[in-house]
Structures are given as C-alpha cells and as structure tokens.
JSON list of C-alpha atoms in Angstrom, two decimals:
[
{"chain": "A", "resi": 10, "resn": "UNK", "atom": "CA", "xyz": [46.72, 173.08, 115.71]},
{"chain": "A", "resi": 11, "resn": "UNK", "atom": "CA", "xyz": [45.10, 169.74, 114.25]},
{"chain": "A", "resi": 12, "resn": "UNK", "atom": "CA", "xyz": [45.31, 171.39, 110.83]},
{"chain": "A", "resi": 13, "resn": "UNK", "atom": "CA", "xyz": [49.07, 171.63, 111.87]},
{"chain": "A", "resi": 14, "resn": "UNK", "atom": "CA", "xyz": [49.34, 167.69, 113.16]},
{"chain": "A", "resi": 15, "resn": "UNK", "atom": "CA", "xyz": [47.64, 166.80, 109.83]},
{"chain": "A", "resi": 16, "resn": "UNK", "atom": "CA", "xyz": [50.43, 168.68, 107.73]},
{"chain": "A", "resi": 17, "resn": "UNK", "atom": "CA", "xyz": [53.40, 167.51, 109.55]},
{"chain": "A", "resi": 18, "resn": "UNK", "atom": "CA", "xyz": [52.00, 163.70, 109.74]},
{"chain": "A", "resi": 19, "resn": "UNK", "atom": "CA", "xyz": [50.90, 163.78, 105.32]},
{"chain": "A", "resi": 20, "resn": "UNK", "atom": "CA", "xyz": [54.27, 165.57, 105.10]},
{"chain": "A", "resi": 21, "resn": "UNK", "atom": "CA", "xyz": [55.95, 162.47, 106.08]},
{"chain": "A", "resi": 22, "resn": "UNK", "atom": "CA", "xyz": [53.73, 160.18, 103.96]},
{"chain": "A", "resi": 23, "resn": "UNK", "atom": "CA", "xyz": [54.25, 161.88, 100.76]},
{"chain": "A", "resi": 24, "resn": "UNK", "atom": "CA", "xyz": [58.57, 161.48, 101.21]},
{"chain": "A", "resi": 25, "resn": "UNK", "atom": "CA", "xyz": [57.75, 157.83, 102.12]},
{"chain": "A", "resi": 26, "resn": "UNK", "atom": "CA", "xyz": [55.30, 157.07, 99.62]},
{"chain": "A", "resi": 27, "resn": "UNK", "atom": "CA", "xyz": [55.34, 159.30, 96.87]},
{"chain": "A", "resi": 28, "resn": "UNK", "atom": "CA", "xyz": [58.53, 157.83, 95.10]},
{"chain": "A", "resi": 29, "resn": "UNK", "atom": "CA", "xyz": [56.76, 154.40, 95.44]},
{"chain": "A", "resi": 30, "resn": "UNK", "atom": "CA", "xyz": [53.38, 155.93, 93.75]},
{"chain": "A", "resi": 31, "resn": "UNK", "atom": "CA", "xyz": [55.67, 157.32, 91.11]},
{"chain": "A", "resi": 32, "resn": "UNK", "atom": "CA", "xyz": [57.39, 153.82, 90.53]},
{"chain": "A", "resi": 33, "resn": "UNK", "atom": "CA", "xyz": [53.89, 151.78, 90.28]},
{"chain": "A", "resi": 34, "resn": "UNK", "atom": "CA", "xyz": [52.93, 154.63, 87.21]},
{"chain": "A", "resi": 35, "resn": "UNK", "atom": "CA", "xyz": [56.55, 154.23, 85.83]},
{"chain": "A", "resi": 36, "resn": "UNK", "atom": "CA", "xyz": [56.59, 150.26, 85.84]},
{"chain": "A", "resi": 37, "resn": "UNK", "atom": "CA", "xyz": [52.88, 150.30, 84.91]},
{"chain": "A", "resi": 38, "resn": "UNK", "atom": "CA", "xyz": [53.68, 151.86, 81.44]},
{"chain": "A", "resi": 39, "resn": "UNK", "atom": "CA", "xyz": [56.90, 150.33, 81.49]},
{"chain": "A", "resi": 40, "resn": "UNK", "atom": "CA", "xyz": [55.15, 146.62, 81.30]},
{"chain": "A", "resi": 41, "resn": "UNK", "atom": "CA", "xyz": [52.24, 148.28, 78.94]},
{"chain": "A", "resi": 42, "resn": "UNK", "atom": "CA", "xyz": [54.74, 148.41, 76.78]},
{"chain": "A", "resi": 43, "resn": "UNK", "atom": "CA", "xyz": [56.66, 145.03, 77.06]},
{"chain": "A", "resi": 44, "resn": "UNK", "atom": "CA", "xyz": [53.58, 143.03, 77.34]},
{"chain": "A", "resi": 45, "resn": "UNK", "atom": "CA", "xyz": [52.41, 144.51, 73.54]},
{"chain": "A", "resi": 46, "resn": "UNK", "atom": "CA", "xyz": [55.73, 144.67, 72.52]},
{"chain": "A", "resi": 47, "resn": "UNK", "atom": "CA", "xyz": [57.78, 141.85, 74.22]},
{"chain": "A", "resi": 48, "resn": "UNK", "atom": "CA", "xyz": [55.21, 138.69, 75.79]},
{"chain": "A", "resi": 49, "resn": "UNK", "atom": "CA", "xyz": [52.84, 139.22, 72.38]},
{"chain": "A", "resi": 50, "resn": "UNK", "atom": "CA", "xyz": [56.33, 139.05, 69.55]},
{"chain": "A", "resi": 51, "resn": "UNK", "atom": "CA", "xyz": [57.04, 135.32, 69.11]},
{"chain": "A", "resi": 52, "resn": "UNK", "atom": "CA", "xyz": [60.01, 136.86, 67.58]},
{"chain": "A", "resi": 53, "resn": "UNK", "atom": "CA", "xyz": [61.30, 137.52, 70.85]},
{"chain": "A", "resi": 54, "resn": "UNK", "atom": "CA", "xyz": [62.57, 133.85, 73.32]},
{"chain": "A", "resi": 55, "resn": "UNK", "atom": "CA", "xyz": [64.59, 133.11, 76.22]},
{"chain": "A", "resi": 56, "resn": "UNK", "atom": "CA", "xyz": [65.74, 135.38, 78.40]},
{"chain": "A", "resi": 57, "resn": "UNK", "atom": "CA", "xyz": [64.99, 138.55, 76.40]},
{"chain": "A", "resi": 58, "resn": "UNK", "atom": "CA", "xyz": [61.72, 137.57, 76.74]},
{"chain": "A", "resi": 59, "resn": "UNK", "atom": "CA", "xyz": [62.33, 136.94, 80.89]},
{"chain": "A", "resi": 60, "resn": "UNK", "atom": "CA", "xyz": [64.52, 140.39, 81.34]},
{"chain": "A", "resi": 61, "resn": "UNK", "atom": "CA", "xyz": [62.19, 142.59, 79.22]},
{"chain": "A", "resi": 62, "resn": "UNK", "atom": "CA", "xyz": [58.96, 141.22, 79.61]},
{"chain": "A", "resi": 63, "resn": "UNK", "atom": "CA", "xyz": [58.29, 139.11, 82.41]},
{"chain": "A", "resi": 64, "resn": "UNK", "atom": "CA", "xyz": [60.77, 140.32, 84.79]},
{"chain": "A", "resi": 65, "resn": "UNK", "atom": "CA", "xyz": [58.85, 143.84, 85.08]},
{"chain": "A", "resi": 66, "resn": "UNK", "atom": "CA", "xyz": [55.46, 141.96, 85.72]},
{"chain": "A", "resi": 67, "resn": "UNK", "atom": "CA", "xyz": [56.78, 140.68, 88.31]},
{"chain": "A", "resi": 68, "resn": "UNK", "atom": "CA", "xyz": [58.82, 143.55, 89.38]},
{"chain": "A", "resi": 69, "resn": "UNK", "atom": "CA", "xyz": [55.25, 145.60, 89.19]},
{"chain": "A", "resi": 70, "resn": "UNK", "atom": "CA", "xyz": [53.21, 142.82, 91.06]},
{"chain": "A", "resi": 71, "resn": "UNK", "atom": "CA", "xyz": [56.06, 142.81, 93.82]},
{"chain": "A", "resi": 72, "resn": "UNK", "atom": "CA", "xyz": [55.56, 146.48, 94.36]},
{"chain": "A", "resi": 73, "resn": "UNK", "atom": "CA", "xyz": [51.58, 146.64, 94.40]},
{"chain": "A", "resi": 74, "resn": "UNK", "atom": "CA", "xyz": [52.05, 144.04, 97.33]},
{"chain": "A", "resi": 75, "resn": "UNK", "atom": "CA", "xyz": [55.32, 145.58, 99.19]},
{"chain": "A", "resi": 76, "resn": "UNK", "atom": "CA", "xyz": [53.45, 149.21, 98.99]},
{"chain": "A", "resi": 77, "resn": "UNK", "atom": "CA", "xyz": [49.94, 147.74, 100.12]},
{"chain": "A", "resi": 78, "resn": "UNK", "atom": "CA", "xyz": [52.26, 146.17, 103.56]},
{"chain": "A", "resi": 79, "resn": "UNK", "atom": "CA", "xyz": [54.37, 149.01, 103.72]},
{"chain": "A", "resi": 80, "resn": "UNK", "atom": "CA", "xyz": [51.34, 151.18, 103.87]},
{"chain": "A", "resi": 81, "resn": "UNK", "atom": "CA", "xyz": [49.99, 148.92, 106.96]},
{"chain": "A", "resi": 82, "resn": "UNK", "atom": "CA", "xyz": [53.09, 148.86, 108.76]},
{"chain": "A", "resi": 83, "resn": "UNK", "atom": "CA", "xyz": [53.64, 152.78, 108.60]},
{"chain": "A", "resi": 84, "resn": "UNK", "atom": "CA", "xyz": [49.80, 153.13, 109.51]},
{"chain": "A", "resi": 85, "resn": "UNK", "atom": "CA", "xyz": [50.68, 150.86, 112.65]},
{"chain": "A", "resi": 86, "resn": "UNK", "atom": "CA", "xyz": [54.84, 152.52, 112.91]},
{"chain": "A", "resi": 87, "resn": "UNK", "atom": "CA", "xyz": [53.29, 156.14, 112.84]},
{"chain": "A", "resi": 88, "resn": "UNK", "atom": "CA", "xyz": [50.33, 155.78, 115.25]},
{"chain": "A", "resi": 89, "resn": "UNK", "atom": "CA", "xyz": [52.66, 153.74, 118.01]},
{"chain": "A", "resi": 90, "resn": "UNK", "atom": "CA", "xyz": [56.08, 155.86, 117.58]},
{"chain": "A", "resi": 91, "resn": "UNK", "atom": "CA", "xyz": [54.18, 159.07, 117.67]},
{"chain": "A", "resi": 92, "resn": "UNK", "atom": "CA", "xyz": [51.42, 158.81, 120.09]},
{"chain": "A", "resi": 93, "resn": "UNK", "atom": "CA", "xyz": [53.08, 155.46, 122.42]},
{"chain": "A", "resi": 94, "resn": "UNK", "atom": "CA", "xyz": [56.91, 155.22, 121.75]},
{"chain": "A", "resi": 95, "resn": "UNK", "atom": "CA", "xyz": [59.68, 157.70, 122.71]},
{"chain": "A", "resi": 96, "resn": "UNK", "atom": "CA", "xyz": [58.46, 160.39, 120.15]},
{"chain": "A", "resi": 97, "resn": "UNK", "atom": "CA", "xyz": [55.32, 160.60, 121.95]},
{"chain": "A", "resi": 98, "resn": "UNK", "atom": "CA", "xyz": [56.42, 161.93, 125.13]},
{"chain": "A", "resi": 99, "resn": "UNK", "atom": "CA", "xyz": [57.49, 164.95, 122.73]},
{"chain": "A", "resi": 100, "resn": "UNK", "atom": "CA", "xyz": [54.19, 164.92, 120.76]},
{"chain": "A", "resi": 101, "resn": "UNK", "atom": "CA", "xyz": [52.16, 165.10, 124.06]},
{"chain": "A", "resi": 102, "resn": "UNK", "atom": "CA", "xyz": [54.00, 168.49, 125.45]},
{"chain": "A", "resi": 103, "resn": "UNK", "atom": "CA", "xyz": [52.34, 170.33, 122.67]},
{"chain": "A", "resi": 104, "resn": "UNK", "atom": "CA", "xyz": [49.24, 172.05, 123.23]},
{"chain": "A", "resi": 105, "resn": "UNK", "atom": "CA", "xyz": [47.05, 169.32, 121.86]},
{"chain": "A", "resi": 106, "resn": "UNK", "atom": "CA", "xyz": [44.55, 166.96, 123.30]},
{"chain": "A", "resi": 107, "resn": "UNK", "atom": "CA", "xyz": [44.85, 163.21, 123.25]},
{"chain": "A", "resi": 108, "resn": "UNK", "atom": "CA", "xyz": [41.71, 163.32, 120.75]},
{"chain": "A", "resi": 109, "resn": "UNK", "atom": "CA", "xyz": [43.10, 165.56, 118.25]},
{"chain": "A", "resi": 110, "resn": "UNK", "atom": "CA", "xyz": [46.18, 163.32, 118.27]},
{"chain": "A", "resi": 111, "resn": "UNK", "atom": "CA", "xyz": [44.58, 160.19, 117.64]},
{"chain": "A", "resi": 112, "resn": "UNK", "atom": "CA", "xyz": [42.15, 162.25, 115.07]},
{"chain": "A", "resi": 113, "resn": "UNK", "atom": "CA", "xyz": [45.13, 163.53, 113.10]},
{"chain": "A", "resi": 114, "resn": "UNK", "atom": "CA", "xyz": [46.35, 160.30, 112.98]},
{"chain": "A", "resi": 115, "resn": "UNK", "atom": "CA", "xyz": [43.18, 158.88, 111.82]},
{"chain": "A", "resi": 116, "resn": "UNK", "atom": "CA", "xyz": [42.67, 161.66, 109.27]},
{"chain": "A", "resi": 117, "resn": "UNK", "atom": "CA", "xyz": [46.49, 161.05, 107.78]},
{"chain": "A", "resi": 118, "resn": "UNK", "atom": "CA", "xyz": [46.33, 156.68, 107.75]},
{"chain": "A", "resi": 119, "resn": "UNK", "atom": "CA", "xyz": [42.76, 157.13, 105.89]},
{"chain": "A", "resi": 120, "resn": "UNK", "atom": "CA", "xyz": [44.47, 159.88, 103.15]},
{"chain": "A", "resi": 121, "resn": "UNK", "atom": "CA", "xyz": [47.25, 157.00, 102.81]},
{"chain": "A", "resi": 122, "resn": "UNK", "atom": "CA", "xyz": [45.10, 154.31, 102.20]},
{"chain": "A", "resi": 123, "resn": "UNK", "atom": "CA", "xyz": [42.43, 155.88, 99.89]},
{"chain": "A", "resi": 124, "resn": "UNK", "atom": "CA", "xyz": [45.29, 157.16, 97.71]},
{"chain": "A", "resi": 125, "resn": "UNK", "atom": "CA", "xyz": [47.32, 154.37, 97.80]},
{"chain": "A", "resi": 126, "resn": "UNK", "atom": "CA", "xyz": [44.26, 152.36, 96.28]},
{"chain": "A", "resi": 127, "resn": "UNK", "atom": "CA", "xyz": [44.05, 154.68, 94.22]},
{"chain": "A", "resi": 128, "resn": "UNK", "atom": "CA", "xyz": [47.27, 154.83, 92.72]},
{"chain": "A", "resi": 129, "resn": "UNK", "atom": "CA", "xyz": [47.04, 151.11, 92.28]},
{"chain": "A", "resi": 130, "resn": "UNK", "atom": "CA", "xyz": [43.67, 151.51, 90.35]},
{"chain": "A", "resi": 131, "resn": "UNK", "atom": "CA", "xyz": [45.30, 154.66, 88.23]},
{"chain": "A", "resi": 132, "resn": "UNK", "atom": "CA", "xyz": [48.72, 152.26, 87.33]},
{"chain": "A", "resi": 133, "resn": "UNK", "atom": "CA", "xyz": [46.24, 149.46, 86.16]},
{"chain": "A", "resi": 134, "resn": "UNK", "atom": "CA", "xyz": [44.24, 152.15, 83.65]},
{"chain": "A", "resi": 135, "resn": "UNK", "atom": "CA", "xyz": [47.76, 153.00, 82.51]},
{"chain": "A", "resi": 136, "resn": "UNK", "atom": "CA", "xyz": [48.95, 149.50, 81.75]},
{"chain": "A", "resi": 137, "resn": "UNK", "atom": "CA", "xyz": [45.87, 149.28, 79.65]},
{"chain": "A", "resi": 138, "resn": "UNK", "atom": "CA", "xyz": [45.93, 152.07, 78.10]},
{"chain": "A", "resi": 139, "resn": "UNK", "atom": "CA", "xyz": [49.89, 151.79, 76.73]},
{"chain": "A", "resi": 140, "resn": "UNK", "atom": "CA", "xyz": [49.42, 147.73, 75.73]},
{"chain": "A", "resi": 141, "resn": "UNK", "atom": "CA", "xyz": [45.88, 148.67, 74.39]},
{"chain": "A", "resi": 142, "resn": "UNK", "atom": "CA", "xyz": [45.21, 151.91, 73.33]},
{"chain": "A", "resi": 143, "resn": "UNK", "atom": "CA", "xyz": [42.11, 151.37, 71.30]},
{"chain": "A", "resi": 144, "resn": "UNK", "atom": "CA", "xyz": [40.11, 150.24, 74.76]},
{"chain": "A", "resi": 145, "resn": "UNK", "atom": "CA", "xyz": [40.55, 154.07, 75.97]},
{"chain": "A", "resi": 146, "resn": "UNK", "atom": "CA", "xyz": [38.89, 155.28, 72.13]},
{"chain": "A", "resi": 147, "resn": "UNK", "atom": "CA", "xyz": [36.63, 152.14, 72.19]},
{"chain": "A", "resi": 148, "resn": "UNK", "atom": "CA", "xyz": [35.63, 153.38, 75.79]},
{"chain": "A", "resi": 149, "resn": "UNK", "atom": "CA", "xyz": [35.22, 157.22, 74.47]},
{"chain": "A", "resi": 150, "resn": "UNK", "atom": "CA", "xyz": [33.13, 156.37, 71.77]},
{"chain": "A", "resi": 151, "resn": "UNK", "atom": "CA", "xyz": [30.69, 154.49, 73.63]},
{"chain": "A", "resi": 152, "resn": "UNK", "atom": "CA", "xyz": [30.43, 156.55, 76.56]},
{"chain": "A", "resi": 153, "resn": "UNK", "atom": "CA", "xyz": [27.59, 158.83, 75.55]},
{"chain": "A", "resi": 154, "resn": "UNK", "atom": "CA", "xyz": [25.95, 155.47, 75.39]},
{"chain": "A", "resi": 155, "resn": "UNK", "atom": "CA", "xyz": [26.90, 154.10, 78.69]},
{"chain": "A", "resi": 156, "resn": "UNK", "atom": "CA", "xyz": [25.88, 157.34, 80.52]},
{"chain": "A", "resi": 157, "resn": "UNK", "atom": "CA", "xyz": [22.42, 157.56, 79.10]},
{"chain": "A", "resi": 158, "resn": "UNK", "atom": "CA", "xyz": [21.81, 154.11, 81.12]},
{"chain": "A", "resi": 159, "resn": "UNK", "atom": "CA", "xyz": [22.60, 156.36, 84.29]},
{"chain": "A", "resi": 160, "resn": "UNK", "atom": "CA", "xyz": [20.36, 157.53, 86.15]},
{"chain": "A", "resi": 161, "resn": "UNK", "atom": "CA", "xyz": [19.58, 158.96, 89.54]},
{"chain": "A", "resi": 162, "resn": "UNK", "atom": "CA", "xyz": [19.30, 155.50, 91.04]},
{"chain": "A", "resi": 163, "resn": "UNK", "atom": "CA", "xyz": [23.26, 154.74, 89.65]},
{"chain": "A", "resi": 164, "resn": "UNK", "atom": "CA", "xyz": [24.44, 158.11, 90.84]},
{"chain": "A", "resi": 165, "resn": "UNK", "atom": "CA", "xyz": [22.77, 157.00, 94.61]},
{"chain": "A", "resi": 166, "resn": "UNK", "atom": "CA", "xyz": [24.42, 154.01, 94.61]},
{"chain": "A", "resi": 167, "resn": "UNK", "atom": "CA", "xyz": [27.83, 155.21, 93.43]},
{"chain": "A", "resi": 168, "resn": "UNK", "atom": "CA", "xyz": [27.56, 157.61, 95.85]},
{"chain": "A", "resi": 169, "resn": "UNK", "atom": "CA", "xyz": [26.93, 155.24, 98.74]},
{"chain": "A", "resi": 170, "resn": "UNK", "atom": "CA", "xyz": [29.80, 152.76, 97.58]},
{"chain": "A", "resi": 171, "resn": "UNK", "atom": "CA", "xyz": [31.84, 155.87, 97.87]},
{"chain": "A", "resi": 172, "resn": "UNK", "atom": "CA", "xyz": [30.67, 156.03, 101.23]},
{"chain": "A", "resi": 173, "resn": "UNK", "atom": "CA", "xyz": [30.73, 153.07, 102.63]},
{"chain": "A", "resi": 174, "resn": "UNK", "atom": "CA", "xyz": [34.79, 152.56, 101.29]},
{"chain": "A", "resi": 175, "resn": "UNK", "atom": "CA", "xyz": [35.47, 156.13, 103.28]},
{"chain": "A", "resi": 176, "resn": "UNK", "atom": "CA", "xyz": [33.67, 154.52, 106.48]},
{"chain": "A", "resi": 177, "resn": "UNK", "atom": "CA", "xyz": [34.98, 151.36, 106.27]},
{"chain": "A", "resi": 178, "resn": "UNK", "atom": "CA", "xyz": [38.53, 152.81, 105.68]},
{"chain": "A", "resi": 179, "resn": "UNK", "atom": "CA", "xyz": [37.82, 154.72, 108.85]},
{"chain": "A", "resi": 180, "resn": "UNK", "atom": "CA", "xyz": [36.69, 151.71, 110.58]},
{"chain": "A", "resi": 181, "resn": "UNK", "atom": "CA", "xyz": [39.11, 149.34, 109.81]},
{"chain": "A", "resi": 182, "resn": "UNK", "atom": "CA", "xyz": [41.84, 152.13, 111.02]},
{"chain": "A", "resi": 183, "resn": "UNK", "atom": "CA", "xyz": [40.48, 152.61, 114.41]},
{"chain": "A", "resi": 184, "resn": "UNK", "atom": "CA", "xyz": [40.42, 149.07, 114.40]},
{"chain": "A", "resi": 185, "resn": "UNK", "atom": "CA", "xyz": [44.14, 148.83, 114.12]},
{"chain": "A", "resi": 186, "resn": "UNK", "atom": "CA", "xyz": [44.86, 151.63, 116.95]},
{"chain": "A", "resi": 187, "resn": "UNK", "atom": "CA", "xyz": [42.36, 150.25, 119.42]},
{"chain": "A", "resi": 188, "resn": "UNK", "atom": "CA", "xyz": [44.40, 146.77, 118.84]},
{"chain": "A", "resi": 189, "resn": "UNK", "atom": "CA", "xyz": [47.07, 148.54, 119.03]},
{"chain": "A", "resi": 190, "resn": "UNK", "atom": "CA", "xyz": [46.45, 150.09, 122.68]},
{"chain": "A", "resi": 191, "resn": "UNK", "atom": "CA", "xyz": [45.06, 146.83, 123.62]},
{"chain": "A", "resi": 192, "resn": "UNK", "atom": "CA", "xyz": [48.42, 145.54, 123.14]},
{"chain": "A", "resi": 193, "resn": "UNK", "atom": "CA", "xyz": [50.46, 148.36, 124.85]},
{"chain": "A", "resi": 194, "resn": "UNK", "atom": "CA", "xyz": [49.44, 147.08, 128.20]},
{"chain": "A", "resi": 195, "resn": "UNK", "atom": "CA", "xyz": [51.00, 144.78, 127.99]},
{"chain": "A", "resi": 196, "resn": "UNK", "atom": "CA", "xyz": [54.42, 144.11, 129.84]},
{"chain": "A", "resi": 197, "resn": "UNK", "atom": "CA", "xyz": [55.80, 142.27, 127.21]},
{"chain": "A", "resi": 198, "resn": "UNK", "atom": "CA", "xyz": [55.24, 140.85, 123.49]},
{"chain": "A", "resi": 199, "resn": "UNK", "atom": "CA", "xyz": [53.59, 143.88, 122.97]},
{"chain": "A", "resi": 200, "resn": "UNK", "atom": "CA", "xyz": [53.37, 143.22, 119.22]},
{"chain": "A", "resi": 201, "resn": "UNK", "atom": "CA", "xyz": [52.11, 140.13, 119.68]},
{"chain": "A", "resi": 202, "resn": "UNK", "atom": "CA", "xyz": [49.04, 141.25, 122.06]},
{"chain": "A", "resi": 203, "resn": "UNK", "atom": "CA", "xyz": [48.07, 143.28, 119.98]},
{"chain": "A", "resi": 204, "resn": "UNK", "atom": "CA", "xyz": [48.23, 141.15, 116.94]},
{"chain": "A", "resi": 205, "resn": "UNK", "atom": "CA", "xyz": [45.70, 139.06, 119.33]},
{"chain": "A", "resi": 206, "resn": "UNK", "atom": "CA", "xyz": [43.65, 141.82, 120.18]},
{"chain": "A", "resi": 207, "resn": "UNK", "atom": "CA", "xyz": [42.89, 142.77, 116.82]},
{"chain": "A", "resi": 208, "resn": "UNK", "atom": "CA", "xyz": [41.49, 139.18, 115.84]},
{"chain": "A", "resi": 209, "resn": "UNK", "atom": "CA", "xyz": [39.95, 139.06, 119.19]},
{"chain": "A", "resi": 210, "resn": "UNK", "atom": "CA", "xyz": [38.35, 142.46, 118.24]},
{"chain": "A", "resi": 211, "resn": "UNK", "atom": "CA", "xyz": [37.74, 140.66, 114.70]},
{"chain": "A", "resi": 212, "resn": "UNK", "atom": "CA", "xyz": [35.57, 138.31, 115.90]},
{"chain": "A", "resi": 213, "resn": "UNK", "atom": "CA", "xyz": [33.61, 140.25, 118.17]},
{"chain": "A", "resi": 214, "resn": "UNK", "atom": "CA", "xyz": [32.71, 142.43, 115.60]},
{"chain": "A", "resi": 215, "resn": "UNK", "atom": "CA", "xyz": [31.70, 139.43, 113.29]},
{"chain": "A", "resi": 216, "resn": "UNK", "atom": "CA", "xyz": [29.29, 138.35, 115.71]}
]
C-alpha cells in the first residue's frame, strides 16, 4: 500500500512540475542561443537586443526561482491538505498507518527536490553547451586526463557528498512537517505558528 501512496502522491508532482522542468530545458537552450547569438552581436541594439536576448535571461532566472518556491509550497500544500486538511479525513480511512503516510510523503517531497535541483543543474549544462559548444569537446578531450587524478579517496568523498545532500534533503523535509504540526495546534494563525515553529526548531538545532 505505501508503494501505492508513493505512486499516487509522484503522480501528482510530475503534472505539476514536469511542464515547468520542460520549460527550464526549453528556455535554457533558448537563451544559449541568444546570449551567442544576440547579447555577443554588436550588430544587434535596443530593444531587439531587450526582446531577444535579455528578456529570456530574465524570463529563465524568474523560473529557476518561481519553481525552487513552488516546489516548497507544494512540499508544505501536499503534506497539510493530504495528511491535516479536509482531504485527510479521506486519506486516513484507507488501510494505512499514520507512519506510512507521513513516510510516503517524505519519500515523494525528497524525489521533488533532488530532481528539481537537478533539472536546474541539467538546464545550466545546456545553456553552456548551445552558447559554447567547444567547452563540452574541450571537456571530452581532457577527460581521460581529469579521471586519472581520481582515485579511491575522490570516489569516497563523492560518494559521501552524495550522501550527505540525500540526508540533509531528508532532514530539512521532516523539518518542514514537524513545523508544520507544531503549527496545527494551533487555534488560529496556523500558518503563522508554524512559520515560528520552524525557526524556533532552527535555532534549536543550531545550538
């Protein structure tokens, strides 16, 4: 049944989120493109130069922000709604424990996240790649070379980065619901309780 939860929750990320992954890859190339062909012509002044080459930088660094707060607020939206709001007195009639709720939920928000970064990572190799292509050959060419200054010790400690982002990502997600439940006692200003919880949980933890 949590493999179930899991589906139906990633279900709803991928129609929220996947057009919005698409359009960071699609304006990514798009302002590859207009920065080598539009920003470096002096040829090209005014507002050519605004519509076609600065306006999609901006459009692009608008949309690596909205989806990075959209991707918080639906973390926060899906966890309250589903598990706290009206739809949970639904969610809770299935034959599913509280844990395997607040697991799927955990499981789903950390997916989100970790691909969400790394869409934004992917989009920035792209916009490299179409303004300069040469970096991606320069990069193949000496890459032989880079790897034979890996070793074991690298490896390890790529390994553990890897790690600690998945924990952390974890962390900092329980974090949120634990605020989150903080601020559902509450009678009223719920939002706002828990806002303070998770600072006052902040600081605890930075101590």
């Amino acid at each position: 049944m949590l493999g179930k939860l899991i589906k139906y929750d990633f279900r709803s990320c991928i129609r929220k989120f996947g057009p919005m992954w698409l359009g960071l890859a699609a304006l990514a190339v798009i302002n590859g493109f207009t920065i080598g062909h539009v920003l470096d012509n002096d040829r090209v002044t005014g507002w050519a130069q605004f519509m076609l080459g600065i306006l999609p930088l901006i459009l692009l660094i608008v949309l690596w922000t909205g989806v990075g707060i959209m991707t918080l607020v639906f973390i926060c939206e899906r966890f309250y709604k589903g598990l706290l709001g009206d739809e949970g007195y639904l969610m809770q009639t299935l034959p599913v424990t509280t844990e395997e709720h607040i697991l799927s939920k955990a499981i789903v928000a950390t997916l989100l996240e970790l691909i969400t970064g790394l869409v934004a990572i992917v989009s920035g190799i792209l916009l490299v790649a179409v303004y300069k292509p040469g970096i991606l050959g320069e990069i193949s060419r000496h890459l032989p070379e880079i790897l034979s200054y890996v070793n074991g010790k690298v490896v390890v400690l790529f390994l553990e980065y890897l790690l600690f982002v998945l924990v952390g990502t974890i962390v900092q997600t329980m974090h949120i619901y634990l605020a989150i439940c903080l601020g559902h006692l509450a009678k009223n200003h719920r939002v706002a309780w828990s806002l303070g919880a998770y600072v006052l949980i902040s600081v605890v933890i930075s101590n």
